Amino acid sequence: VSPSFLVGEGAYRWAVDHGIPACPPGIMATRFSLAAFKRNKRKLELAEKVETDLIQLKKRRQSNEKENVSGTLDTVGAVVVDQEGNVAAAVSSGGLALKHPGRVGQAALYGCGCWAENTGAHTPYSTAVSTSGIYYLFINISKKCSCALQTEDAHQALLETMQNKFIGSPFLANEDGVLGGVIVLRSCRCSAEPESSQEKPTLLVEFLWSHTTESMCVGYMSAQDGKAKTHISRLPPGAVAGQSVAIEGGVCRLESPES
């Protein structure tokens, strides 16, 4: 049986055996990433010398991780739909400093970093989901969002998923603040609006985003747009990051292509 997921030495050997050219490991590290690694490694070594209490050391490491996540190494995700209603999702992670050797981040795992599924016998809506956050790896949040979006009210379904499956997840109960975000797209075929003279069905598209971080940058555009519209979503005033949820979005209709 062909393997579906390989990492480390096994992945390297499989690639070489299948004719994929190898490259020297040294060229995979830029000067910027190498300097960041050395800087964070010095911080960790200093913490290990000064802090003897394991609890304090854990907090220091978590602080370093969050510092890297909130810096210039943000995750970039995308969800798309074409005029036929086919959906797709992708995600690219900025990575995490001082990660354990062999660690596979959530961006590489379908159902965690992203998920996309067209309509089917048990899925009346096509859905595409892309996520961000260092905790998504543990709870398959993108797949859970996709399943929840099969209900009629997409806004309520996404809100409940973020509250119950993410912030309220028993797997994250010991975390001080559960930080992350998600963009989702849902589409379905529907009849033309009553006041419209068009008889052919149109594609109803809902685009939503939700986050527990203080802010989240979102952009969207159609194939006819020359430039994306951008928006910075923020938590409501008085809301606590990691404990509260922001959710926004909109709806549009796409005409079917001429047959």
PDB file of C-alpha atoms in Angstrom:
ATOM      1  CA  VAL A   1       0.000   0.000   0.000  1.00  0.00           C
ATOM      2  CA  SER A   2       1.419   3.403  -0.960  1.00  0.00           C
ATOM      3  CA  PRO A   3       2.066   5.709   2.005  1.00  0.00           C
ATOM      4  CA  SER A   4      -0.154   8.759   2.409  1.00  0.00           C
ATOM      5  CA  PHE A   5       1.947  10.736   4.893  1.00  0.00           C
ATOM      6  CA  LEU A   6       5.710  10.657   5.487  1.00  0.00           C
ATOM      7  CA  VAL A   7       8.081  12.838   7.512  1.00  0.00           C
ATOM      8  CA  GLY A   8      11.746  12.844   8.478  1.00  0.00           C
ATOM      9  CA  GLU A   9      14.193  10.263   7.162  1.00  0.00           C
ATOM     10  CA  GLY A  10      11.427   8.085   5.752  1.00  0.00           C
ATOM     11  CA  ALA A  11      10.119  10.939   3.622  1.00  0.00           C
ATOM     12  CA  TYR A  12      13.634  11.737   2.389  1.00  0.00           C
ATOM     13  CA  ARG A  13      14.323   8.142   1.372  1.00  0.00           C
ATOM     14  CA  TRP A  14      10.976   7.821  -0.401  1.00  0.00           C
ATOM     15  CA  ALA A  15      11.657  11.009  -2.388  1.00  0.00           C
ATOM     16  CA  VAL A  16      15.131   9.878  -3.440  1.00  0.00           C
ATOM     17  CA  ASP A  17      13.869   6.426  -4.428  1.00  0.00           C
ATOM     18  CA  HIS A  18      11.247   8.066  -6.653  1.00  0.00           C
ATOM     19  CA  GLY A  19      13.688  10.302  -8.478  1.00  0.00           C
ATOM     20  CA  ILE A  20      13.034  13.559  -6.647  1.00  0.00           C
ATOM     21  CA  PRO A  21      16.368  15.448  -6.533  1.00  0.00           C
ATOM     22  CA  ALA A  22      17.751  16.180  -3.064  1.00  0.00           C
ATOM     23  CA  CYS A  23      19.303  19.482  -2.056  1.00  0.00           C
ATOM     24  CA  PRO A  24      21.896  20.319   0.620  1.00  0.00           C
ATOM     25  CA  PRO A  25      20.160  20.925   4.000  1.00  0.00           C
ATOM     26  CA  GLY A  26      22.076  24.172   4.418  1.00  0.00           C
ATOM     27  CA  ILE A  27      20.183  25.987   1.677  1.00  0.00           C
ATOM     28  CA  MET A  28      16.872  25.422   3.499  1.00  0.00           C
ATOM     29  CA  ALA A  29      17.824  27.896   6.248  1.00  0.00           C
ATOM     30  CA  THR A  30      17.833  31.599   5.435  1.00  0.00           C
ATOM     31  CA  ARG A  31      19.936  34.110   7.338  1.00  0.00           C
ATOM     32  CA  PHE A  32      16.764  35.519   8.854  1.00  0.00           C
ATOM     33  CA  SER A  33      15.476  32.146  10.097  1.00  0.00           C
ATOM     34  CA  LEU A  34      18.916  31.129  11.383  1.00  0.00           C
ATOM     35  CA  ALA A  35      19.283  34.388  13.336  1.00  0.00           C
ATOM     36  CA  ALA A  36      15.777  33.948  14.789  1.00  0.00           C
ATOM     37  CA  PHE A  37      16.591  30.380  15.835  1.00  0.00           C
ATOM     38  CA  LYS A  38      19.808  31.419  17.594  1.00  0.00           C
ATOM     39  CA  ARG A  39      18.049  34.312  19.323  1.00  0.00           C
ATOM     40  CA  ASN A  40      15.226  32.132  20.644  1.00  0.00           C
ATOM     41  CA  LYS A  41      17.630  29.359  21.603  1.00  0.00           C
ATOM     42  CA  ARG A  42      19.618  31.825  23.737  1.00  0.00           C
ATOM     43  CA  LYS A  43      16.375  32.913  25.430  1.00  0.00           C
ATOM     44  CA  LEU A  44      15.491  29.316  26.219  1.00  0.00           C
ATOM     45  CA  GLU A  45      18.978  28.485  27.510  1.00  0.00           C
ATOM     46  CA  LEU A  46      18.896  31.540  29.769  1.00  0.00           C
ATOM     47  CA  ALA A  47      15.467  30.547  31.079  1.00  0.00           C
ATOM     48  CA  GLU A  48      16.690  27.034  31.845  1.00  0.00           C
ATOM     49  CA  LYS A  49      19.591  28.435  33.847  1.00  0.00           C
ATOM     50  CA  VAL A  50      17.549  30.946  35.806  1.00  0.00           C
ATOM     51  CA  GLU A  51      14.233  29.161  36.277  1.00  0.00           C
ATOM     52  CA  THR A  52      14.353  25.913  38.213  1.00  0.00           C
ATOM     53  CA  ASP A  53      10.638  25.539  38.647  1.00  0.00           C
ATOM     54  CA  LEU A  54       9.200  23.464  35.769  1.00  0.00           C
ATOM     55  CA  ILE A  55       5.944  25.395  35.793  1.00  0.00           C
ATOM     56  CA  GLN A  56       7.730  28.695  35.311  1.00  0.00           C
ATOM     57  CA  LEU A  57       9.829  27.196  32.541  1.00  0.00           C
ATOM     58  CA  LYS A  58       6.724  25.974  30.746  1.00  0.00           C
ATOM     59  CA  LYS A  59       5.183  29.452  30.912  1.00  0.00           C
ATOM     60  CA  ARG A  60       8.351  30.977  29.509  1.00  0.00           C
ATOM     61  CA  ARG A  61       8.353  28.562  26.583  1.00  0.00           C
ATOM     62  CA  GLN A  62       4.686  29.236  25.874  1.00  0.00           C
ATOM     63  CA  SER A  63       5.399  32.957  25.946  1.00  0.00           C
ATOM     64  CA  ASN A  64       8.178  32.491  23.397  1.00  0.00           C
ATOM     65  CA  GLU A  65       5.856  30.473  21.147  1.00  0.00           C
ATOM     66  CA  LYS A  66       3.105  33.099  21.264  1.00  0.00           C
ATOM     67  CA  GLU A  67       5.655  35.823  20.582  1.00  0.00           C
ATOM     68  CA  ASN A  68       6.695  34.053  17.393  1.00  0.00           C
ATOM     69  CA  VAL A  69       3.118  33.417  16.311  1.00  0.00           C
ATOM     70  CA  SER A  70       2.150  37.076  16.747  1.00  0.00           C
ATOM     71  CA  GLY A  71       5.204  38.323  14.868  1.00  0.00           C
ATOM     72  CA  THR A  72       5.971  38.178  11.149  1.00  0.00           C
ATOM     73  CA  LEU A  73       5.429  34.425  10.788  1.00  0.00           C
ATOM     74  CA  ASP A  74       1.650  34.503  10.474  1.00  0.00           C
ATOM     75  CA  THR A  75      -0.341  31.751   8.812  1.00  0.00           C
ATOM     76  CA  VAL A  76      -1.832  32.498   5.379  1.00  0.00           C
ATOM     77  CA  GLY A  77      -4.966  30.651   4.326  1.00  0.00           C
ATOM     78  CA  ALA A  78      -7.338  30.750   1.351  1.00  0.00           C
ATOM     79  CA  VAL A  79     -10.778  29.393   0.438  1.00  0.00           C
ATOM     80  CA  VAL A  80     -12.195  29.583  -3.099  1.00  0.00           C
ATOM     81  CA  VAL A  81     -15.241  28.618  -5.146  1.00  0.00           C
ATOM     82  CA  ASP A  82     -15.658  28.572  -8.938  1.00  0.00           C
ATOM     83  CA  GLN A  83     -18.797  29.240 -10.986  1.00  0.00           C
ATOM     84  CA  GLU A  84     -19.627  25.547 -11.021  1.00  0.00           C
ATOM     85  CA  GLY A  85     -19.692  25.466  -7.229  1.00  0.00           C
ATOM     86  CA  ASN A  86     -16.458  23.534  -6.737  1.00  0.00           C
ATOM     87  CA  VAL A  87     -14.592  24.584  -3.601  1.00  0.00           C
ATOM     88  CA  ALA A  88     -10.977  24.365  -2.459  1.00  0.00           C
ATOM     89  CA  ALA A  89      -8.949  25.372   0.587  1.00  0.00           C
ATOM     90  CA  ALA A  90      -5.265  25.854   1.329  1.00  0.00           C
ATOM     91  CA  VAL A  91      -3.082  27.001   4.199  1.00  0.00           C
ATOM     92  CA  SER A  92       0.594  27.932   4.577  1.00  0.00           C
ATOM     93  CA  SER A  93       2.063  28.156   8.061  1.00  0.00           C
ATOM     94  CA  GLY A  94       4.799  30.544   9.131  1.00  0.00           C
ATOM     95  CA  GLY A  95       6.029  27.840  11.475  1.00  0.00           C
ATOM     96  CA  LEU A  96       6.921  27.829  15.130  1.00  0.00           C
ATOM     97  CA  ALA A  97      10.327  28.608  16.597  1.00  0.00           C
ATOM     98  CA  LEU A  98      12.079  25.906  18.669  1.00  0.00           C
ATOM     99  CA  LYS A  99       9.631  23.233  17.605  1.00  0.00           C
ATOM    100  CA  HIS A 100      10.397  19.594  18.375  1.00  0.00           C
ATOM    101  CA  PRO A 101      12.370  17.768  15.637  1.00  0.00           C
ATOM    102  CA  GLY A 102       9.988  15.880  13.387  1.00  0.00           C
ATOM    103  CA  ARG A 103       6.965  17.958  14.401  1.00  0.00           C
ATOM    104  CA  VAL A 104       4.293  18.156  11.704  1.00  0.00           C
ATOM    105  CA  GLY A 105       2.283  21.376  11.964  1.00  0.00           C
ATOM    106  CA  GLN A 106      -1.469  21.620  11.496  1.00  0.00           C
ATOM    107  CA  ALA A 107      -1.062  23.242   8.070  1.00  0.00           C
ATOM    108  CA  ALA A 108       0.019  19.893   6.600  1.00  0.00           C
ATOM    109  CA  LEU A 109      -2.906  17.933   8.022  1.00  0.00           C
ATOM    110  CA  TYR A 110      -6.262  17.858   6.210  1.00  0.00           C
ATOM    111  CA  GLY A 111      -9.063  18.307   8.689  1.00  0.00           C
ATOM    112  CA  CYS A 112      -6.804  20.377  10.945  1.00  0.00           C
ATOM    113  CA  GLY A 113      -5.221  23.142   8.884  1.00  0.00           C
ATOM    114  CA  CYS A 114      -7.793  23.089   6.085  1.00  0.00           C
ATOM    115  CA  TRP A 115     -10.694  21.151   4.627  1.00  0.00           C
ATOM    116  CA  ALA A 116     -12.810  21.372   1.458  1.00  0.00           C
ATOM    117  CA  GLU A 117     -15.734  19.244   0.349  1.00  0.00           C
ATOM    118  CA  ASN A 118     -18.236  19.571  -2.498  1.00  0.00           C
ATOM    119  CA  THR A 119     -21.910  18.805  -2.148  1.00  0.00           C
ATOM    120  CA  GLY A 120     -22.851  15.154  -1.961  1.00  0.00           C
ATOM    121  CA  ALA A 121     -25.496  12.739  -0.798  1.00  0.00           C
ATOM    122  CA  HIS A 122     -24.983  13.754   2.832  1.00  0.00           C
ATOM    123  CA  THR A 123     -23.622  17.269   2.329  1.00  0.00           C
ATOM    124  CA  PRO A 124     -26.178  19.744   0.918  1.00  0.00           C
ATOM    125  CA  TYR A 125     -23.600  22.543   1.016  1.00  0.00           C
ATOM    126  CA  SER A 126     -20.118  22.789  -0.458  1.00  0.00           C
ATOM    127  CA  THR A 127     -17.728  23.990   2.224  1.00  0.00           C
ATOM    128  CA  ALA A 128     -14.105  25.161   2.375  1.00  0.00           C
ATOM    129  CA  VAL A 129     -12.282  25.968   5.618  1.00  0.00           C
ATOM    130  CA  SER A 130      -8.809  27.279   6.446  1.00  0.00           C
ATOM    131  CA  THR A 131      -7.497  27.776   9.985  1.00  0.00           C
ATOM    132  CA  SER A 132      -4.743  29.473  11.945  1.00  0.00           C
ATOM    133  CA  GLY A 133      -3.496  28.801  15.468  1.00  0.00           C
ATOM    134  CA  ILE A 134      -0.996  26.538  17.195  1.00  0.00           C
ATOM    135  CA  TYR A 135      -3.717  24.502  18.940  1.00  0.00           C
ATOM    136  CA  TYR A 136      -5.727  23.426  15.876  1.00  0.00           C
ATOM    137  CA  LEU A 137      -3.507  20.383  15.407  1.00  0.00           C
ATOM    138  CA  PHE A 138      -5.158  18.613  18.332  1.00  0.00           C
ATOM    139  CA  ILE A 139      -8.840  18.981  17.569  1.00  0.00           C
ATOM    140  CA  ASN A 140      -9.490  18.759  13.799  1.00  0.00           C
ATOM    141  CA  ILE A 141     -11.302  22.083  13.907  1.00  0.00           C
ATOM    142  CA  SER A 142     -11.539  22.653  10.144  1.00  0.00           C
ATOM    143  CA  LYS A 143     -13.365  19.350   9.591  1.00  0.00           C
ATOM    144  CA  LYS A 144     -15.655  20.106  12.526  1.00  0.00           C
ATOM    145  CA  CYS A 145     -16.468  23.521  11.058  1.00  0.00           C
ATOM    146  CA  SER A 146     -17.280  21.921   7.704  1.00  0.00           C
ATOM    147  CA  CYS A 147     -19.649  19.427   9.303  1.00  0.00           C
ATOM    148  CA  ALA A 148     -21.350  22.130  11.368  1.00  0.00           C
ATOM    149  CA  LEU A 149     -21.911  24.289   8.279  1.00  0.00           C
ATOM    150  CA  GLN A 150     -24.281  21.676   6.830  1.00  0.00           C
ATOM    151  CA  THR A 151     -26.993  23.167   9.055  1.00  0.00           C
ATOM    152  CA  GLU A 152     -29.181  26.004   7.782  1.00  0.00           C
ATOM    153  CA  ASP A 153     -27.726  28.919   9.787  1.00  0.00           C
ATOM    154  CA  ALA A 154     -24.019  29.162   8.891  1.00  0.00           C
ATOM    155  CA  HIS A 155     -23.346  32.097  11.224  1.00  0.00           C
ATOM    156  CA  GLN A 156     -24.767  30.319  14.269  1.00  0.00           C
ATOM    157  CA  ALA A 157     -23.095  27.032  13.340  1.00  0.00           C
ATOM    158  CA  LEU A 158     -19.652  28.638  13.101  1.00  0.00           C
ATOM    159  CA  LEU A 159     -20.137  30.566  16.340  1.00  0.00           C
ATOM    160  CA  GLU A 160     -21.153  27.433  18.266  1.00  0.00           C
ATOM    161  CA  THR A 161     -18.233  25.463  16.822  1.00  0.00           C
ATOM    162  CA  MET A 162     -15.715  28.111  17.897  1.00  0.00           C
ATOM    163  CA  GLN A 163     -17.260  28.350  21.349  1.00  0.00           C
ATOM    164  CA  ASN A 164     -17.849  24.661  22.046  1.00  0.00           C
ATOM    165  CA  LYS A 165     -15.253  22.823  19.966  1.00  0.00           C
ATOM    166  CA  PHE A 166     -12.375  25.297  20.235  1.00  0.00           C
ATOM    167  CA  ILE A 167     -12.519  27.535  23.305  1.00  0.00           C
ATOM    168  CA  GLY A 168     -14.531  24.924  25.188  1.00  0.00           C
ATOM    169  CA  SER A 169     -12.538  21.934  23.981  1.00  0.00           C
ATOM    170  CA  PRO A 170     -11.589  19.601  26.855  1.00  0.00           C
ATOM    171  CA  PHE A 171      -8.237  19.049  25.120  1.00  0.00           C
ATOM    172  CA  LEU A 172      -7.389  22.744  25.632  1.00  0.00           C
ATOM    173  CA  ALA A 173      -8.868  23.129  29.108  1.00  0.00           C
ATOM    174  CA  ASN A 174      -5.468  23.766  30.712  1.00  0.00           C
ATOM    175  CA  GLU A 175      -4.497  26.576  28.341  1.00  0.00           C
ATOM    176  CA  ASP A 176      -4.626  30.144  29.632  1.00  0.00           C
ATOM    177  CA  GLY A 177      -5.930  31.483  26.327  1.00  0.00           C
ATOM    178  CA  VAL A 178      -6.947  29.589  23.192  1.00  0.00           C
ATOM    179  CA  LEU A 179      -5.852  31.759  20.266  1.00  0.00           C
ATOM    180  CA  GLY A 180      -6.762  31.075  16.650  1.00  0.00           C
ATOM    181  CA  GLY A 181      -8.869  32.019  13.673  1.00  0.00           C
ATOM    182  CA  VAL A 182     -10.787  30.454  10.812  1.00  0.00           C
ATOM    183  CA  ILE A 183     -12.132  31.499   7.415  1.00  0.00           C
ATOM    184  CA  VAL A 184     -14.978  29.509   5.891  1.00  0.00           C
ATOM    185  CA  LEU A 185     -16.821  29.502   2.593  1.00  0.00           C
ATOM    186  CA  ARG A 186     -20.146  27.813   1.965  1.00  0.00           C
ATOM    187  CA  SER A 187     -22.017  27.563  -1.319  1.00  0.00           C
ATOM    188  CA  CYS A 188     -25.154  25.959  -2.749  1.00  0.00           C
ATOM    189  CA  ARG A 189     -27.305  26.086  -5.859  1.00  0.00           C
ATOM    190  CA  CYS A 190     -30.474  28.103  -5.437  1.00  0.00           C
ATOM    191  CA  SER A 191     -33.274  29.545  -7.529  1.00  0.00           C
ATOM    192  CA  ALA A 192     -33.095  33.112  -8.765  1.00  0.00           C
ATOM    193  CA  GLU A 193     -34.525  35.805  -6.529  1.00  0.00           C
ATOM    194  CA  PRO A 194     -38.312  36.263  -6.886  1.00  0.00           C
ATOM    195  CA  GLU A 195     -37.988  39.773  -8.305  1.00  0.00           C
ATOM    196  CA  SER A 196     -35.356  38.679 -10.808  1.00  0.00           C
ATOM    197  CA  SER A 197     -36.226  38.020 -14.449  1.00  0.00           C
ATOM    198  CA  GLN A 198     -33.545  35.332 -14.696  1.00  0.00           C
ATOM    199  CA  GLU A 199     -34.781  31.751 -14.739  1.00  0.00           C
ATOM    200  CA  LYS A 200     -31.486  29.910 -14.396  1.00  0.00           C
ATOM    201  CA  PRO A 201     -30.301  29.041 -10.875  1.00  0.00           C
ATOM    202  CA  THR A 202     -27.515  30.971  -9.236  1.00  0.00           C
ATOM    203  CA  LEU A 203     -24.813  30.045  -6.764  1.00  0.00           C
ATOM    204  CA  LEU A 204     -25.324  31.402  -3.253  1.00  0.00           C
ATOM    205  CA  VAL A 205     -21.951  31.948  -1.557  1.00  0.00           C
ATOM    206  CA  GLU A 206     -21.426  32.751   2.116  1.00  0.00           C
ATOM    207  CA  PHE A 207     -17.994  33.871   3.319  1.00  0.00           C
ATOM    208  CA  LEU A 208     -17.435  34.027   7.086  1.00  0.00           C
ATOM    209  CA  TRP A 209     -14.495  34.475   9.413  1.00  0.00           C
ATOM    210  CA  SER A 210     -14.114  34.024  13.144  1.00  0.00           C
ATOM    211  CA  HIS A 211     -11.256  34.417  15.607  1.00  0.00           C
ATOM    212  CA  THR A 212     -10.344  34.491  19.287  1.00  0.00           C
ATOM    213  CA  THR A 213      -7.259  36.660  18.763  1.00  0.00           C
ATOM    214  CA  GLU A 214      -7.459  40.427  19.273  1.00  0.00           C
ATOM    215  CA  SER A 215      -7.538  40.942  15.514  1.00  0.00           C
ATOM    216  CA  MET A 216      -7.468  39.062  12.217  1.00  0.00           C
ATOM    217  CA  CYS A 217      -6.793  40.370   8.706  1.00  0.00           C
ATOM    218  CA  VAL A 218      -9.115  39.188   5.922  1.00  0.00           C
ATOM    219  CA  GLY A 219      -9.163  39.820   2.182  1.00  0.00           C
ATOM    220  CA  TYR A 220     -11.591  38.750  -0.544  1.00  0.00           C
ATOM    221  CA  MET A 221     -12.123  39.228  -4.270  1.00  0.00           C
ATOM    222  CA  SER A 222     -13.784  37.762  -7.362  1.00  0.00           C
ATOM    223  CA  ALA A 223     -12.213  36.868 -10.683  1.00  0.00           C
ATOM    224  CA  GLN A 224     -13.503  40.175 -12.061  1.00  0.00           C
ATOM    225  CA  ASP A 225     -11.892  42.291  -9.333  1.00  0.00           C
ATOM    226  CA  GLY A 226      -8.537  43.888 -10.034  1.00  0.00           C
ATOM    227  CA  LYS A 227      -7.717  44.237  -6.353  1.00  0.00           C
ATOM    228  CA  ALA A 228      -8.774  42.445  -3.181  1.00  0.00           C
ATOM    229  CA  LYS A 229     -10.885  44.180  -0.565  1.00  0.00           C
ATOM    230  CA  THR A 230      -9.259  43.962   2.860  1.00  0.00           C
ATOM    231  CA  HIS A 231     -10.632  44.166   6.367  1.00  0.00           C
ATOM    232  CA  ILE A 232      -9.192  43.919   9.868  1.00  0.00           C
ATOM    233  CA  SER A 233     -11.637  42.109  12.127  1.00  0.00           C
ATOM    234  CA  ARG A 234     -11.365  42.844  15.857  1.00  0.00           C
ATOM    235  CA  LEU A 235     -12.859  41.463  19.047  1.00  0.00           C
ATOM    236  CA  PRO A 236     -15.704  43.556  20.520  1.00  0.00           C
ATOM    237  CA  PRO A 237     -14.695  46.189  23.114  1.00  0.00           C
ATOM    238  CA  GLY A 238     -14.100  44.592  26.503  1.00  0.00           C
ATOM    239  CA  ALA A 239     -13.726  41.085  25.080  1.00  0.00           C
ATOM    240  CA  VAL A 240     -10.772  38.999  26.276  1.00  0.00           C
ATOM    241  CA  ALA A 241      -8.529  37.399  23.655  1.00  0.00           C
ATOM    242  CA  GLY A 242      -8.486  33.621  23.961  1.00  0.00           C
ATOM    243  CA  GLN A 243     -11.801  33.612  25.804  1.00  0.00           C
ATOM    244  CA  SER A 244     -14.113  35.475  23.411  1.00  0.00           C
ATOM    245  CA  VAL A 245     -15.126  35.000  19.783  1.00  0.00           C
ATOM    246  CA  ALA A 246     -15.565  37.491  16.953  1.00  0.00           C
ATOM    247  CA  ILE A 247     -17.495  36.459  13.832  1.00  0.00           C
ATOM    248  CA  GLU A 248     -18.275  38.406  10.657  1.00  0.00           C
ATOM    249  CA  GLY A 249     -18.997  37.754   7.006  1.00  0.00           C
ATOM    250  CA  GLY A 250     -21.218  38.314   4.016  1.00  0.00           C
ATOM    251  CA  VAL A 251     -23.265  36.702   1.248  1.00  0.00           C
ATOM    252  CA  CYS A 252     -23.185  37.047  -2.544  1.00  0.00           C
ATOM    253  CA  ARG A 253     -24.698  35.376  -5.602  1.00  0.00           C
ATOM    254  CA  LEU A 254     -22.766  34.094  -8.614  1.00  0.00           C
ATOM    255  CA  GLU A 255     -24.411  33.569 -11.982  1.00  0.00           C
ATOM    256  CA  SER A 256     -23.938  30.186 -13.612  1.00  0.00           C
ATOM    257  CA  PRO A 257     -21.700  30.161 -16.701  1.00  0.00           C
ATOM    258  CA  GLU A 258     -23.355  30.125 -20.071  1.00  0.00           C
ATOM    259  CA  SER A 259     -23.886  26.596 -21.361  1.00  0.00           C
TER     260      SER A 259
END
